[in-house]
Short mmCIF file of C-alpha atoms and ligand atoms in Angstrom, two decimals:
data_model
loop_
_atom_site.label_atom_id
_atom_site.label_comp_id
_atom_site.label_asym_id
_atom_site.label_seq_id
_atom_site.Cartn_x
_atom_site.Cartn_y
_atom_site.Cartn_z
CA MET M 1 16.57 -26.27 -18.75
CA GLU M 2 18.31 -25.37 -15.56
CA GLU M 3 17.45 -22.04 -14.06
CA LYS M 4 20.27 -19.72 -13.27
CA LYS M 5 20.37 -19.04 -9.57
CA PRO M 6 19.99 -15.30 -9.06
CA LEU M 7 22.49 -13.50 -6.88
CA GLU M 8 21.37 -13.59 -3.25
CA VAL M 9 19.71 -10.40 -2.05
CA LEU M 10 20.33 -9.52 1.58
CA TYR M 11 18.43 -6.90 3.53
CA HIS M 12 19.80 -4.36 5.92
CA SER M 13 18.47 -1.41 7.85
CA THR M 14 18.14 2.06 6.35
CA ARG M 15 19.71 3.29 9.58
CA GLY M 16 22.83 1.28 9.08
CA MET M 17 23.00 -0.82 12.23
CA GLY M 18 22.79 -4.57 12.68
CA GLU M 19 23.78 -7.43 10.41
CA PRO M 20 22.23 -7.97 7.00
CA VAL M 21 19.50 -10.63 7.02
CA LYS M 22 17.95 -12.96 4.47
CA ALA M 23 14.62 -12.09 2.88
CA SER M 24 12.67 -14.53 5.05
CA GLN M 25 14.16 -13.02 8.20
CA ALA M 26 13.36 -9.49 7.05
CA ILE M 27 9.74 -10.55 6.45
CA LEU M 28 9.50 -12.10 9.90
CA LYS M 29 10.97 -9.10 11.67
CA GLY M 30 9.06 -6.45 9.72
CA LEU M 31 11.09 -3.56 11.09
CA ALA M 32 14.86 -3.58 11.73
CA GLU M 33 16.00 -3.52 15.33
CA ASP M 34 17.41 0.01 15.10
CA GLY M 35 14.00 1.31 14.04
CA GLY M 36 15.02 1.47 10.38
CA LEU M 37 13.36 -0.23 7.42
CA PHE M 38 14.84 -3.19 5.61
CA VAL M 39 16.21 -2.42 2.15
CA PRO M 40 17.72 -4.78 -0.43
CA ASP M 41 21.52 -4.52 -0.77
CA HIS M 42 21.02 -4.31 -4.54
CA VAL M 43 18.01 -4.13 -6.80
CA PRO M 44 18.06 -7.20 -9.03
CA ALA M 45 17.54 -6.78 -12.78
CA LEU M 46 14.63 -8.52 -14.50
CA ASP M 47 16.00 -11.67 -16.09
CA ARG M 48 13.16 -12.21 -18.56
CA SER M 49 12.71 -10.14 -21.69
CA LEU M 50 9.76 -7.78 -21.89
CA GLY M 51 8.46 -9.94 -24.72
CA GLU M 52 8.53 -13.01 -22.48
CA LEU M 53 6.85 -11.13 -19.65
CA ALA M 54 4.09 -10.03 -22.02
CA GLU M 55 3.08 -13.70 -22.44
CA MET M 56 2.79 -14.41 -18.73
CA ASP M 57 -0.26 -14.41 -16.49
CA TYR M 58 -0.28 -12.68 -13.12
CA GLY M 59 0.98 -15.66 -11.14
CA GLN M 60 3.88 -16.31 -13.49
CA THR M 61 4.87 -12.66 -13.42
CA ALA M 62 4.67 -12.71 -9.64
CA TYR M 63 7.08 -15.62 -9.56
CA GLU M 64 9.55 -13.94 -11.93
CA VAL M 65 9.66 -10.79 -9.81
CA MET M 66 9.54 -12.33 -6.36
CA LYS M 67 12.22 -14.96 -7.03
CA LEU M 68 14.69 -12.12 -7.65
CA PHE M 69 14.05 -10.42 -4.30
CA LEU M 70 13.13 -13.32 -2.02
CA THR M 71 16.19 -15.34 -2.89
CA ASP M 72 16.11 -17.68 0.09
CA PHE M 73 12.65 -18.99 -0.86
CA THR M 74 12.55 -22.06 -3.08
CA ARG M 75 10.58 -22.14 -6.31
CA GLU M 76 8.07 -24.52 -4.70
CA GLU M 77 7.62 -22.24 -1.71
CA LEU M 78 7.02 -19.16 -3.84
CA GLU M 79 4.65 -20.94 -6.20
CA ASP M 80 2.73 -22.31 -3.25
CA CYS M 81 2.34 -18.82 -1.72
CA ILE M 82 1.38 -17.30 -5.07
CA GLY M 83 -1.18 -20.01 -5.74
CA LYS M 84 -2.82 -19.57 -2.33
CA ALA M 85 -2.93 -15.77 -2.62
CA TYR M 86 -4.14 -15.07 -6.13
CA ASP M 87 -7.14 -17.33 -6.52
CA ALA M 88 -10.94 -17.07 -6.52
CA LYS M 89 -10.75 -14.51 -3.70
CA PHE M 90 -10.40 -12.09 -6.60
CA ASP M 91 -13.54 -11.36 -8.56
CA THR M 92 -11.82 -11.46 -11.93
CA LYS M 93 -9.50 -14.04 -13.45
CA GLU M 94 -7.35 -11.24 -14.80
CA LEU M 95 -6.72 -10.03 -11.23
CA THR M 96 -5.65 -6.51 -12.28
CA PRO M 97 -7.63 -5.37 -15.35
CA LEU M 98 -6.33 -2.40 -17.36
CA VAL M 99 -9.20 -0.15 -18.36
CA GLU M 100 -8.81 2.67 -20.86
CA ALA M 101 -10.72 5.91 -20.35
CA GLY M 102 -9.89 9.05 -22.26
CA GLY M 103 -6.55 7.72 -23.47
CA VAL M 104 -5.34 6.89 -19.95
CA TRP M 105 -4.90 3.36 -18.61
CA TYR M 106 -6.45 2.70 -15.23
CA LEU M 107 -4.80 -0.28 -13.58
CA GLU M 108 -7.60 -1.64 -11.40
CA LEU M 109 -5.95 -3.04 -8.32
CA PHE M 110 -9.14 -3.45 -6.31
CA HIS M 111 -10.59 -6.78 -7.36
CA GLY M 112 -9.51 -8.61 -4.21
CA PRO M 113 -11.51 -9.53 -1.11
CA THR M 114 -11.52 -6.04 0.49
CA ILE M 115 -11.77 -4.01 -2.74
CA ALA M 116 -8.62 -1.92 -2.25
CA PHE M 117 -5.15 -2.40 -3.72
CA LYS M 118 -3.79 -3.50 -0.35
CA ASP M 119 -5.19 -6.95 -1.19
CA MET M 120 -2.55 -7.37 -3.87
CA ALA M 121 0.11 -7.66 -1.18
CA LEU M 122 -1.85 -8.65 1.91
CA SER M 123 -3.35 -11.74 0.38
CA ILE M 124 0.15 -13.16 -0.03
CA LEU M 125 1.89 -11.75 3.07
CA PRO M 126 0.45 -14.31 5.55
CA HIS M 127 1.70 -17.16 3.35
CA LEU M 128 5.12 -15.58 2.95
CA MET M 129 5.29 -15.04 6.69
CA LEU M 130 4.29 -18.59 7.64
CA THR M 131 6.76 -19.96 5.09
CA ALA M 132 9.43 -17.65 6.50
CA ALA M 133 8.68 -18.86 10.03
CA ARG M 134 8.98 -22.49 8.92
CA LYS M 135 12.26 -21.81 7.13
CA ASN M 136 13.73 -20.18 10.22
CA GLN M 137 12.44 -22.86 12.62
CA SER M 138 10.60 -20.14 14.46
CA GLN M 139 8.27 -21.63 17.08
CA GLU M 140 6.88 -18.31 18.25
CA GLU M 141 3.39 -17.17 17.57
CA ILE M 142 3.38 -14.23 15.17
CA VAL M 143 1.55 -11.14 16.37
CA ILE M 144 0.72 -8.75 13.56
CA LEU M 145 0.50 -5.21 14.84
CA THR M 146 -0.79 -2.73 12.34
CA ALA M 147 -1.79 0.92 12.06
CA THR M 148 -4.24 1.61 9.28
CA SER M 149 -5.62 4.60 7.46
CA GLY M 150 -8.53 2.34 6.55
CA ASP M 151 -7.60 -0.13 3.87
CA THR M 152 -4.56 -1.94 5.24
CA GLY M 153 -6.49 -2.90 8.35
CA LYS M 154 -9.24 -4.80 6.63
CA ALA M 155 -6.96 -6.34 4.04
CA ALA M 156 -4.61 -7.57 6.77
CA LEU M 157 -7.51 -8.86 8.86
CA ALA M 158 -8.88 -10.73 5.86
CA GLY M 159 -5.44 -12.23 5.25
CA PHE M 160 -4.62 -13.26 8.82
CA ALA M 161 -8.02 -14.05 10.39
CA GLY M 162 -8.13 -17.66 11.45
CA VAL M 163 -4.54 -18.32 10.34
CA GLU M 164 -3.06 -20.67 12.87
CA GLY M 165 0.05 -19.46 14.66
CA THR M 166 -0.86 -15.80 14.22
CA LYS M 167 -2.74 -13.04 16.00
CA ILE M 168 -3.58 -9.68 14.50
CA ILE M 169 -4.17 -6.31 16.17
CA VAL M 170 -5.34 -3.33 14.09
CA PHE M 171 -5.45 0.30 15.24
CA TYR M 172 -7.40 2.76 13.12
CA PRO M 173 -8.24 6.47 13.58
CA LYS M 174 -11.77 6.41 15.00
CA SER M 175 -12.92 9.48 13.04
CA GLY M 176 -10.63 9.14 10.05
CA VAL M 177 -12.02 6.33 7.91
CA SER M 178 -15.06 5.97 5.66
CA PRO M 179 -18.23 4.36 7.12
CA ILE M 180 -17.80 1.35 4.83
CA GLN M 181 -14.14 1.02 5.79
CA GLU M 182 -15.03 1.07 9.48
CA ARG M 183 -17.87 -1.40 9.08
CA GLN M 184 -15.57 -3.75 7.18
CA MET M 185 -13.15 -3.80 10.09
CA VAL M 186 -15.48 -3.94 13.06
CA THR M 187 -17.41 -6.87 11.61
CA GLN M 188 -14.25 -8.94 11.22
CA LYS M 189 -14.68 -12.43 12.62
CA GLY M 190 -11.89 -14.57 14.02
CA GLU M 191 -10.73 -15.33 17.57
CA ASN M 192 -7.24 -14.17 16.70
CA THR M 193 -8.30 -10.64 15.68
CA LEU M 194 -8.54 -7.36 17.58
CA VAL M 195 -9.69 -4.06 16.07
CA VAL M 196 -9.38 -0.82 18.03
CA GLY M 197 -10.39 2.74 17.11
CA ILE M 198 -7.95 5.30 18.51
CA HIS M 199 -8.66 8.90 19.45
CA GLY M 200 -6.16 10.40 17.05
CA ASN M 201 -5.20 10.38 13.41
CA PHE M 202 -3.34 7.84 11.30
CA ASP M 203 0.08 9.32 12.08
CA ASP M 204 -0.68 8.94 15.80
CA ALA M 205 -1.63 5.31 15.24
CA GLN M 206 1.49 4.66 13.18
CA THR M 207 3.80 6.35 15.68
CA GLY M 208 2.17 4.41 18.52
CA VAL M 209 2.67 1.12 16.72
CA LYS M 210 6.31 1.89 15.92
CA LYS M 211 6.89 2.72 19.57
CA ILE M 212 5.43 -0.58 20.72
CA PHE M 213 7.61 -2.37 18.15
CA SER M 214 10.83 -0.85 19.42
CA ASP M 215 9.99 -1.17 23.13
CA ARG M 216 12.73 -3.47 24.37
CA LYS M 217 11.09 -4.29 27.68
CA LEU M 218 7.91 -5.39 25.97
CA GLY M 219 9.99 -7.25 23.41
CA GLY M 220 11.62 -9.26 26.20
CA GLU M 221 8.29 -10.14 27.76
CA MET M 222 6.93 -11.15 24.37
CA GLU M 223 9.87 -13.48 23.83
CA ALA M 224 9.37 -15.08 27.23
CA ALA M 225 5.71 -15.66 26.34
CA GLY M 226 6.60 -17.26 22.99
CA LEU M 227 5.31 -14.35 20.94
CA ARG M 228 6.93 -12.23 18.26
CA PHE M 229 5.70 -8.99 16.69
CA SER M 230 5.63 -8.48 12.97
CA SER M 231 4.16 -5.85 10.73
CA ALA M 232 1.65 -5.96 7.92
CA ASN M 233 2.28 -2.32 7.10
CA SER M 234 4.08 -1.46 3.91
CA ILE M 235 7.26 -1.15 5.94
CA ASN M 236 7.42 -4.96 5.59
CA ILE M 237 9.36 -5.96 2.49
CA GLY M 238 7.01 -8.94 2.21
CA ARG M 239 4.41 -6.39 1.25
CA LEU M 240 6.56 -4.19 -0.89
CA VAL M 241 7.89 -6.88 -3.20
CA PRO M 242 4.46 -8.24 -4.28
CA GLN M 243 3.52 -4.66 -5.22
CA ILE M 244 6.27 -4.51 -7.85
CA VAL M 245 4.55 -7.32 -9.71
CA TYR M 246 1.53 -5.44 -11.04
CA TYR M 247 3.63 -2.74 -12.66
CA VAL M 248 5.63 -5.35 -14.52
CA HIS M 249 2.45 -7.20 -15.44
CA ALA M 250 0.73 -4.01 -16.64
CA TYR M 251 3.67 -3.22 -18.90
CA GLY M 252 3.49 -6.70 -20.36
CA LYS M 253 -0.22 -6.33 -20.99
CA LEU M 254 0.19 -3.03 -22.83
CA LEU M 255 2.90 -4.63 -24.92
CA ARG M 256 0.73 -7.63 -25.71
CA LYS M 257 -2.17 -5.38 -26.65
CA GLY M 258 0.15 -3.58 -29.06
CA ARG M 259 -0.43 -0.29 -27.27
CA ILE M 260 3.28 0.27 -26.72
CA THR M 261 6.41 -1.02 -28.42
CA GLU M 262 9.00 -3.09 -26.58
CA GLY M 263 11.16 -0.79 -24.50
CA GLU M 264 8.89 2.24 -24.85
CA PRO M 265 8.70 4.01 -21.51
CA ILE M 266 5.38 4.39 -19.70
CA ASN M 267 4.55 6.98 -17.06
CA VAL M 268 3.09 5.72 -13.83
CA VAL M 269 0.74 7.78 -11.69
CA VAL M 270 0.24 6.72 -8.08
CA PRO M 271 -2.13 8.15 -5.46
CA THR M 272 0.26 8.26 -2.55
CA GLY M 273 0.04 8.12 1.22
CA ASN M 274 2.68 6.06 2.95
CA PHE M 275 4.80 5.95 -0.22
CA GLY M 276 4.67 2.15 -0.48
CA ASN M 277 2.91 1.79 -3.79
CA ILE M 278 5.02 4.33 -5.63
CA LEU M 279 8.20 2.95 -4.08
CA ALA M 280 7.30 -0.40 -5.63
CA ALA M 281 7.08 1.35 -9.01
CA TYR M 282 10.49 2.92 -8.35
CA TYR M 283 11.96 -0.53 -7.69
CA ALA M 284 10.28 -1.80 -10.88
CA LYS M 285 12.06 0.94 -12.78
CA LYS M 286 15.37 0.07 -11.11
CA MET M 287 14.86 -3.55 -12.18
CA GLY M 288 14.85 -2.33 -15.77
CA LEU M 289 11.14 -1.93 -16.47
CA PRO M 290 10.83 1.00 -18.92
CA ILE M 291 9.12 3.56 -16.72
CA GLY M 292 9.47 7.25 -17.56
CA LYS M 293 8.14 9.45 -14.81
CA LEU M 294 6.91 8.33 -11.42
CA ILE M 295 4.08 10.74 -10.80
CA CYS M 296 3.39 11.06 -7.11
CA ALA M 297 -0.15 12.31 -6.46
CA SER M 298 -1.14 13.75 -3.08
CA ASN M 299 -4.36 15.10 -1.66
CA GLU M 300 -4.52 18.25 0.49
CA ASN M 301 -2.04 16.66 2.90
CA ARG M 302 0.56 17.60 0.32
CA VAL M 303 3.71 16.98 2.32
CA LEU M 304 5.22 14.85 -0.46
CA TYR M 305 4.40 17.41 -3.12
CA ASP M 306 6.24 20.04 -1.10
CA PHE M 307 9.13 17.68 -0.47
CA LEU M 308 9.61 16.88 -4.15
CA ARG M 309 9.41 20.57 -5.02
CA THR M 310 11.67 21.98 -2.31
CA GLY M 311 13.79 19.17 -0.85
CA THR M 312 12.36 19.92 2.60
CA TYR M 313 10.18 17.39 4.35
CA ASP M 314 8.05 19.17 6.93
CA ARG M 315 5.30 17.43 8.83
CA ARG M 316 4.56 20.52 10.96
CA ARG M 317 1.30 21.49 9.37
CA GLU M 318 -2.38 21.03 9.82
CA PHE M 319 -3.66 17.53 9.25
CA VAL M 320 -6.61 17.61 6.85
CA LEU M 321 -9.32 14.95 6.83
CA THR M 322 -10.16 14.54 3.13
CA SER M 323 -12.39 12.48 0.89
CA SER M 324 -9.38 10.23 0.20
CA PRO M 325 -8.71 9.09 3.79
CA SER M 326 -6.19 6.39 2.92
CA MET M 327 -3.86 9.18 1.82
CA ASP M 328 -4.38 11.39 4.87
CA ILE M 329 -0.84 10.97 6.07
CA LEU M 330 1.87 13.44 7.05
CA VAL M 331 4.64 10.97 7.83
CA SER M 332 5.14 8.71 4.83
CA SER M 333 7.09 5.79 6.27
CA ASN M 334 8.42 4.38 3.05
CA LEU M 335 10.01 7.63 2.02
CA GLU M 336 12.80 6.62 4.39
CA ARG M 337 13.76 3.93 1.89
CA LEU M 338 13.91 6.39 -0.99
CA VAL M 339 15.91 8.87 1.09
CA TYR M 340 18.35 6.07 1.87
CA HIS M 341 18.78 5.14 -1.79
CA ILE M 342 19.17 8.70 -3.09
CA GLY M 343 21.58 9.53 -0.29
CA GLY M 344 24.10 6.94 -1.47
CA GLU M 345 22.91 4.26 0.96
CA ASP M 346 24.24 6.17 3.92
CA GLY M 347 22.80 4.58 7.08
CA PRO M 348 23.98 7.14 9.64
CA GLY M 349 22.91 9.96 7.31
CA THR M 350 19.42 8.50 6.98
CA ARG M 351 19.23 7.99 10.72
CA ALA M 352 20.08 11.66 11.31
CA LEU M 353 17.35 12.81 8.93
CA MET M 354 14.73 10.55 10.51
CA GLU M 355 15.73 11.69 13.98
CA ALA M 356 15.30 15.29 12.82
CA LEU M 357 11.85 14.36 11.54
CA SER M 358 10.73 12.84 14.82
CA GLY M 359 12.42 15.57 16.86
CA ARG M 360 12.12 18.88 15.04
CA GLY M 361 9.43 17.67 12.66
CA CYS M 362 11.36 18.35 9.47
CA TYR M 363 14.54 17.71 7.50
CA ASP M 364 16.30 18.93 4.36
CA ILE M 365 18.02 16.77 1.81
CA THR M 366 21.19 17.83 -0.04
CA GLU M 367 21.34 19.19 -3.59
CA GLY M 368 22.96 15.93 -4.65
CA MET M 369 20.01 13.96 -3.27
CA ARG M 370 17.54 16.27 -4.94
CA ALA M 371 19.19 15.61 -8.28
CA GLU M 372 18.43 11.91 -7.74
CA LEU M 373 14.72 12.69 -7.56
CA SER M 374 14.45 13.61 -11.23
CA ASP M 375 12.47 10.40 -11.91
CA PHE M 376 9.67 11.80 -9.78
CA TYR M 377 7.04 14.41 -10.47
CA GLY M 378 4.89 15.62 -7.58
CA GLY M 379 1.39 16.99 -7.78
CA TYR M 380 -1.67 17.34 -5.62
CA ALA M 381 -5.40 17.74 -6.03
CA SER M 382 -7.82 19.53 -3.73
CA GLN M 383 -11.08 17.88 -2.69
CA GLU M 384 -12.97 20.04 -5.19
CA GLU M 385 -10.63 19.02 -8.00
CA THR M 386 -10.97 15.40 -6.95
CA ALA M 387 -14.76 15.53 -7.05
CA ALA M 388 -14.69 17.32 -10.40
CA GLU M 389 -12.46 14.60 -11.82
CA ILE M 390 -14.85 11.84 -10.67
CA ASP M 391 -17.69 13.69 -12.33
CA ARG M 392 -15.73 14.37 -15.52
CA LEU M 393 -14.64 10.74 -15.96
CA TYR M 394 -18.20 9.61 -15.52
CA ARG M 395 -19.73 12.22 -17.83
CA GLU M 396 -17.15 11.86 -20.60
CA TRP M 397 -16.33 8.17 -20.43
CA GLY M 398 -19.01 6.52 -18.31
CA TYR M 399 -16.25 5.35 -15.98
CA VAL M 400 -16.59 5.71 -12.21
CA VAL M 401 -13.43 5.90 -10.10
CA ASP M 402 -12.99 6.22 -6.36
CA THR M 403 -11.65 9.34 -4.65
CA HIS M 404 -8.04 8.13 -4.37
CA THR M 405 -7.85 7.19 -8.02
CA ALA M 406 -9.45 10.53 -8.86
CA VAL M 407 -6.67 12.37 -7.02
CA ALA M 408 -4.16 10.58 -9.23
CA SER M 409 -6.18 11.18 -12.36
CA ALA M 410 -6.52 14.90 -11.61
CA VAL M 411 -2.80 15.21 -10.91
CA TYR M 412 -2.04 13.44 -14.17
CA ARG M 413 -4.04 16.08 -16.03
CA LYS M 414 -1.94 18.77 -14.36
CA TYR M 415 1.17 16.86 -15.40
CA LEU M 416 -0.01 16.80 -19.02
CA GLN M 417 -0.63 20.52 -18.93
CA ASP M 418 2.70 21.16 -17.31
CA THR M 419 4.87 19.02 -19.54
CA GLY M 420 2.95 18.10 -22.68
CA ASP M 421 4.39 14.60 -22.21
CA ARG M 422 1.90 12.40 -24.09
CA GLY M 423 3.64 9.09 -23.41
CA ALA M 424 1.48 6.13 -22.41
CA ALA M 425 0.32 6.49 -18.82
CA VAL M 426 -0.88 4.00 -16.24
CA VAL M 427 -2.84 5.32 -13.26
CA ALA M 428 -2.86 3.01 -10.25
CA SER M 429 -6.55 2.64 -9.42
CA THR M 430 -6.33 1.82 -5.75
CA ALA M 431 -9.88 1.32 -4.54
CA SER M 432 -13.33 0.43 -5.77
CA PRO M 433 -15.70 3.40 -5.89
CA PHE M 434 -18.02 1.26 -3.76
CA LYS M 435 -15.66 1.67 -0.84
CA PHE M 436 -16.19 5.44 -0.79
CA THR M 437 -19.75 5.63 -2.04
CA ARG M 438 -20.69 8.74 -0.12
CA SER M 439 -17.92 10.90 -1.58
CA VAL M 440 -18.24 9.34 -5.02
CA MET M 441 -21.99 9.79 -5.22
CA GLY M 442 -21.62 13.27 -3.77
CA ALA M 443 -19.29 14.10 -6.63
CA LEU M 444 -21.64 12.64 -9.21
CA SER M 445 -24.93 14.29 -8.33
CA GLU M 446 -25.98 17.19 -6.13
CA LYS M 447 -28.97 15.25 -4.93
CA ALA M 448 -27.08 12.41 -3.37
CA ALA M 449 -24.58 14.60 -1.55
CA GLY M 450 -24.11 15.35 2.13
CA THR M 451 -26.87 14.62 4.56
CA GLY M 452 -24.75 15.34 7.57
CA GLU M 453 -22.23 13.29 9.44
CA SER M 454 -24.32 10.25 10.18
CA SER M 455 -22.02 7.37 11.07
CA ASP M 456 -24.81 5.08 10.09
CA CYS M 457 -23.86 2.83 7.22
CA GLU M 458 -27.36 2.35 5.93
CA ARG M 459 -27.15 5.44 3.82
CA ASP M 460 -23.95 4.21 2.26
CA PHE M 461 -25.55 0.92 1.35
CA ALA M 462 -28.45 2.71 -0.32
CA LEU M 463 -25.91 4.85 -2.17
CA ALA M 464 -24.07 1.71 -3.24
CA ASP M 465 -27.23 0.46 -4.90
CA GLU M 466 -27.64 3.77 -6.65
CA LEU M 467 -24.00 3.75 -7.77
CA SER M 468 -24.50 0.26 -9.12
CA ARG M 469 -27.44 1.43 -11.22
CA LEU M 470 -25.50 4.43 -12.52
CA SER M 471 -22.28 2.64 -13.34
CA GLY M 472 -23.70 -0.68 -14.42
CA VAL M 473 -21.23 -2.39 -12.08
CA LYS M 474 -22.52 -4.98 -9.59
CA VAL M 475 -22.19 -4.09 -5.90
CA PRO M 476 -19.04 -6.00 -4.90
CA GLN M 477 -19.31 -9.00 -2.60
CA ALA M 478 -17.16 -7.18 -0.01
CA VAL M 479 -19.93 -4.61 0.42
CA GLU M 480 -22.79 -7.10 0.23
CA GLU M 481 -21.39 -9.21 3.03
CA ILE M 482 -21.12 -6.38 5.56
CA ARG M 483 -24.66 -5.10 5.08
CA THR M 484 -25.98 -7.45 7.72
CA ALA M 485 -22.85 -8.66 9.50
CA PRO M 486 -22.88 -8.08 13.28
CA VAL M 487 -20.39 -5.63 14.81
CA VAL M 488 -17.94 -7.65 16.89
CA HIS M 489 -15.32 -5.02 17.71
CA CYS M 490 -16.23 -1.84 19.55
CA ARG M 491 -13.04 -1.09 21.46
CA GLU M 492 -11.72 2.48 21.48
CA CYS M 493 -8.71 3.94 23.24
CA ASP M 494 -6.43 6.95 23.60
CA VAL M 495 -3.04 6.88 21.93
CA ALA M 496 -1.37 6.58 25.33
CA GLN M 497 -3.30 3.36 26.05
CA MET M 498 -2.27 1.47 22.94
CA GLU M 499 0.39 -0.58 24.68
CA LYS M 500 -1.99 -1.48 27.49
CA VAL M 501 -4.60 -2.69 24.99
CA VAL M 502 -1.99 -4.84 23.27
CA ARG M 503 -0.84 -6.34 26.56
CA GLU M 504 -4.40 -7.19 27.58
CA PHE M 505 -5.17 -8.93 24.31
CA LEU M 506 -1.97 -10.95 24.47
CA GLY M 507 -2.30 -11.69 28.18
CA ILE M 508 1.15 -10.35 29.13
C1 PLP W 1 -3.19 2.75 1.04
C2 PLP W 1 -3.87 3.45 -0.05
C3 PLP W 1 -3.24 4.44 -0.81
C4 PLP W 1 -1.84 4.91 -0.51
O1 PLP W 1 -0.87 3.94 -0.79
P1 PLP W 1 0.59 4.03 -0.14
O2 PLP W 1 1.27 2.79 -0.54
O3 PLP W 1 0.37 4.15 1.34
O4 PLP W 1 1.21 5.26 -0.70
C5 PLP W 1 -3.94 5.00 -1.86
N1 PLP W 1 -5.20 4.64 -2.13
C6 PLP W 1 -5.84 3.70 -1.42
C7 PLP W 1 -7.24 3.36 -1.76
C8 PLP W 1 -5.20 3.06 -0.37
O5 PLP W 1 -5.84 2.12 0.33
#
């Protein structure tokens, strides 16, 4: 049977400048030249029935979703990338198990090599990028430049380390990640890798990286040296598109299990930081997947909660370091894409709002745009509520979740109270509890909690063993392998020195 060729999807900037580009070019560039983010010119509809999708495994679902967005990739190319990404690097054949606890479905997205959901996209991004480079006859070496709140960094390092034709530089907030997260990054092997702790928070790192990206002078020197920057952050559509897959796959699984009927809407709850994961769910809904509410869960950095409630985005507030560090973010990059879509795809309008954000530190959306946000529900959970939720899930259901997942789970309980909406719900479970053992164990038992601010990882490893005994879950390989691994990166710098550090590493 011949496959119908889907309508080509082109990508253009949220800020309205420049020519539209093909998917492979958008993946190579990462960020548009005017500083905007690439968005698809239309969101393609799923062309398989929900019943058909229910019969597919993860790889097949990935193909069905990705072929619709990455229209200039051939079937062979996509299948090759999918095959290389979703293999024995994952510790379960299922890839993304759905676990029920207390009538809620936890979609475990942390079974990849670095035990956070970022692996779902970052294990395929290097393959998409190399394929994209080949397709565009690009001879330049790809330099991945990434800011991380903890999980992207390691997942990107794991994906790109040792990959020929690439280099990767990761900036993380020196005092803003968990001990295990830091150890994972600074033990990363590979000649082509550089890991640097900055004296600042994630937003500083992200702003610094964006600045380096849009520095024309540096760009020119890079070109002359045969180098080209790209991004592994969720601003890259090569990361966003693979994230749509697990929502589609989860729906199919619930259908196959007979837990929902075909077409029945499900609510999706996402612990949110940079707005990438929940934006993927939004695109899944736009593709026709029956999703009811998109429940956006924040921690005490509740800038998105306030935005959804008031229509004002205001980053001028205190930055709180919480027990869910991967969500400690005040400038959620991917929100720019949503703002663009709800504002009638108005490039100059989006540009004005984003300029207000970087200038004044805030912007307001119109009433019309607010009306377009009715698919979303915003909530937040304090650190106390988060800890209580970890404890409750363990006591009542014997199920241990990490702090980020617990934020989402706590917000979902508020949603239930608020709305009484008892529809099936899927909570995106974004990290293994073993990645945040100190906070998780602290939530579970008084005894294990807080013995100061020791940056020493040993305590976390001992806690991991204890967590394993309590939960009956084996300590993941990702934690085992860093117990004894030597530290190979110890570079630190101020935000103002980021460009200098990049230049040194690249020799330009
Ligand atoms: C990155 C991350 C998040 C936030 O995801 P976004 O796509 O940035 O909103 C939540 N939880 C964990 C564990 C993460 O690593």
